[in-house]
Amino acid sequence: MQQAIADCKSIAGDDLVIMSDLCVDEYTDHGHCGVVNDDGSIDNDLTLDLYKKLQLHKHTPVLM
């Protein structure tokens, strides 16, 4: 998704506003944000590292 957004922005420039939801709660059966450990707990540190790798240009309160 990040590459697709970058490609669109490089073509359209600042005339295009793109909003995306890159939270990882879609991948859990309980809806909580975060990378799930083998024991079912959320690994907050690993989750924060993942979000840093996403290199968000701007974020919204949904990531809080």
PDB file of C-alpha atoms in Angstrom:
ATOM      1  CA  MET A   1       0.000   0.000   0.000  1.00  0.00           C
ATOM      2  CA  GLN A   2       2.805   2.396   0.841  1.00  0.00           C
ATOM      3  CA  GLN A   3       4.334   2.018  -2.611  1.00  0.00           C
ATOM      4  CA  ALA A   4       0.970   2.542  -4.311  1.00  0.00           C
ATOM      5  CA  ILE A   5       0.384   5.718  -2.294  1.00  0.00           C
ATOM      6  CA  ALA A   6       3.853   7.007  -3.155  1.00  0.00           C
ATOM      7  CA  ASP A   7       3.252   6.279  -6.844  1.00  0.00           C
ATOM      8  CA  CYS A   8      -0.084   8.119  -6.813  1.00  0.00           C
ATOM      9  CA  LYS A   9       1.423  11.118  -5.000  1.00  0.00           C
ATOM     10  CA  SER A  10       4.320  11.290  -7.458  1.00  0.00           C
ATOM     11  CA  ILE A  11       1.847  11.502 -10.338  1.00  0.00           C
ATOM     12  CA  ALA A  12      -0.786  13.787  -8.793  1.00  0.00           C
ATOM     13  CA  GLY A  13       1.385  15.827  -6.448  1.00  0.00           C
ATOM     14  CA  ASP A  14      -0.331  17.905  -3.792  1.00  0.00           C
ATOM     15  CA  ASP A  15      -3.604  17.962  -5.739  1.00  0.00           C
ATOM     16  CA  LEU A  16      -4.447  14.528  -4.341  1.00  0.00           C
ATOM     17  CA  VAL A  17      -5.220  13.766  -0.704  1.00  0.00           C
ATOM     18  CA  ILE A  18      -4.880  10.103   0.208  1.00  0.00           C
ATOM     19  CA  MET A  19      -6.129   8.665   3.482  1.00  0.00           C
ATOM     20  CA  SER A  20      -5.467   5.072   4.414  1.00  0.00           C
ATOM     21  CA  ASP A  21      -5.880   2.875   7.445  1.00  0.00           C
ATOM     22  CA  LEU A  22      -2.665   1.020   8.138  1.00  0.00           C
ATOM     23  CA  CYS A  23      -3.602  -0.230  11.570  1.00  0.00           C
ATOM     24  CA  VAL A  24      -3.026  -3.932  12.172  1.00  0.00           C
ATOM     25  CA  ASP A  25      -6.298  -4.618  14.010  1.00  0.00           C
ATOM     26  CA  GLU A  26      -7.756  -6.029  10.800  1.00  0.00           C
ATOM     27  CA  TYR A  27      -5.500  -9.036  11.268  1.00  0.00           C
ATOM     28  CA  THR A  28      -6.695  -9.975  14.747  1.00  0.00           C
ATOM     29  CA  ASP A  29      -9.796 -11.893  15.771  1.00  0.00           C
ATOM     30  CA  HIS A  30     -10.430  -9.526  18.705  1.00  0.00           C
ATOM     31  CA  GLY A  31     -10.027  -6.189  16.910  1.00  0.00           C
ATOM     32  CA  HIS A  32      -7.241  -4.843  19.120  1.00  0.00           C
ATOM     33  CA  CYS A  33      -4.361  -3.065  17.432  1.00  0.00           C
ATOM     34  CA  GLY A  34      -1.012  -4.721  17.633  1.00  0.00           C
ATOM     35  CA  VAL A  35       1.183  -7.602  16.660  1.00  0.00           C
ATOM     36  CA  VAL A  36      -0.012 -10.714  18.471  1.00  0.00           C
ATOM     37  CA  ASN A  37       2.470 -12.955  20.296  1.00  0.00           C
ATOM     38  CA  ASP A  38       2.161 -16.743  20.261  1.00  0.00           C
ATOM     39  CA  ASP A  39       0.428 -16.602  23.651  1.00  0.00           C
ATOM     40  CA  GLY A  40      -2.220 -14.201  22.305  1.00  0.00           C
ATOM     41  CA  SER A  41      -0.897 -11.073  24.007  1.00  0.00           C
ATOM     42  CA  ILE A  42      -0.149  -7.872  22.119  1.00  0.00           C
ATOM     43  CA  ASP A  43       3.538  -7.058  21.637  1.00  0.00           C
ATOM     44  CA  ASN A  44       3.470  -3.273  21.994  1.00  0.00           C
ATOM     45  CA  ASP A  45       7.178  -2.764  21.267  1.00  0.00           C
ATOM     46  CA  LEU A  46       7.051  -4.828  18.076  1.00  0.00           C
ATOM     47  CA  THR A  47       3.867  -3.022  17.052  1.00  0.00           C
ATOM     48  CA  LEU A  48       5.520   0.381  17.488  1.00  0.00           C
ATOM     49  CA  ASP A  49       8.502  -0.807  15.453  1.00  0.00           C
ATOM     50  CA  LEU A  50       6.102  -1.877  12.703  1.00  0.00           C
ATOM     51  CA  TYR A  51       4.395   1.517  12.688  1.00  0.00           C
ATOM     52  CA  LYS A  52       7.787   3.241  12.484  1.00  0.00           C
ATOM     53  CA  LYS A  53       8.626   1.146   9.431  1.00  0.00           C
ATOM     54  CA  LEU A  54       5.435   2.342   7.762  1.00  0.00           C
ATOM     55  CA  GLN A  55       7.023   5.810   7.733  1.00  0.00           C
ATOM     56  CA  LEU A  56       3.757   7.628   8.071  1.00  0.00           C
ATOM     57  CA  HIS A  57       3.696  11.072   6.530  1.00  0.00           C
ATOM     58  CA  LYS A  58       0.908  12.149   8.849  1.00  0.00           C
ATOM     59  CA  HIS A  59      -1.134  10.199  11.326  1.00  0.00           C
ATOM     60  CA  THR A  60      -4.570  10.495  12.814  1.00  0.00           C
ATOM     61  CA  PRO A  61      -5.852   9.663  16.289  1.00  0.00           C
ATOM     62  CA  VAL A  62      -6.945   6.240  15.026  1.00  0.00           C
ATOM     63  CA  LEU A  63      -3.361   5.077  15.615  1.00  0.00           C
ATOM     64  CA  MET A  64      -3.426   6.134  19.243  1.00  0.00           C
TER      65      MET A  64
END
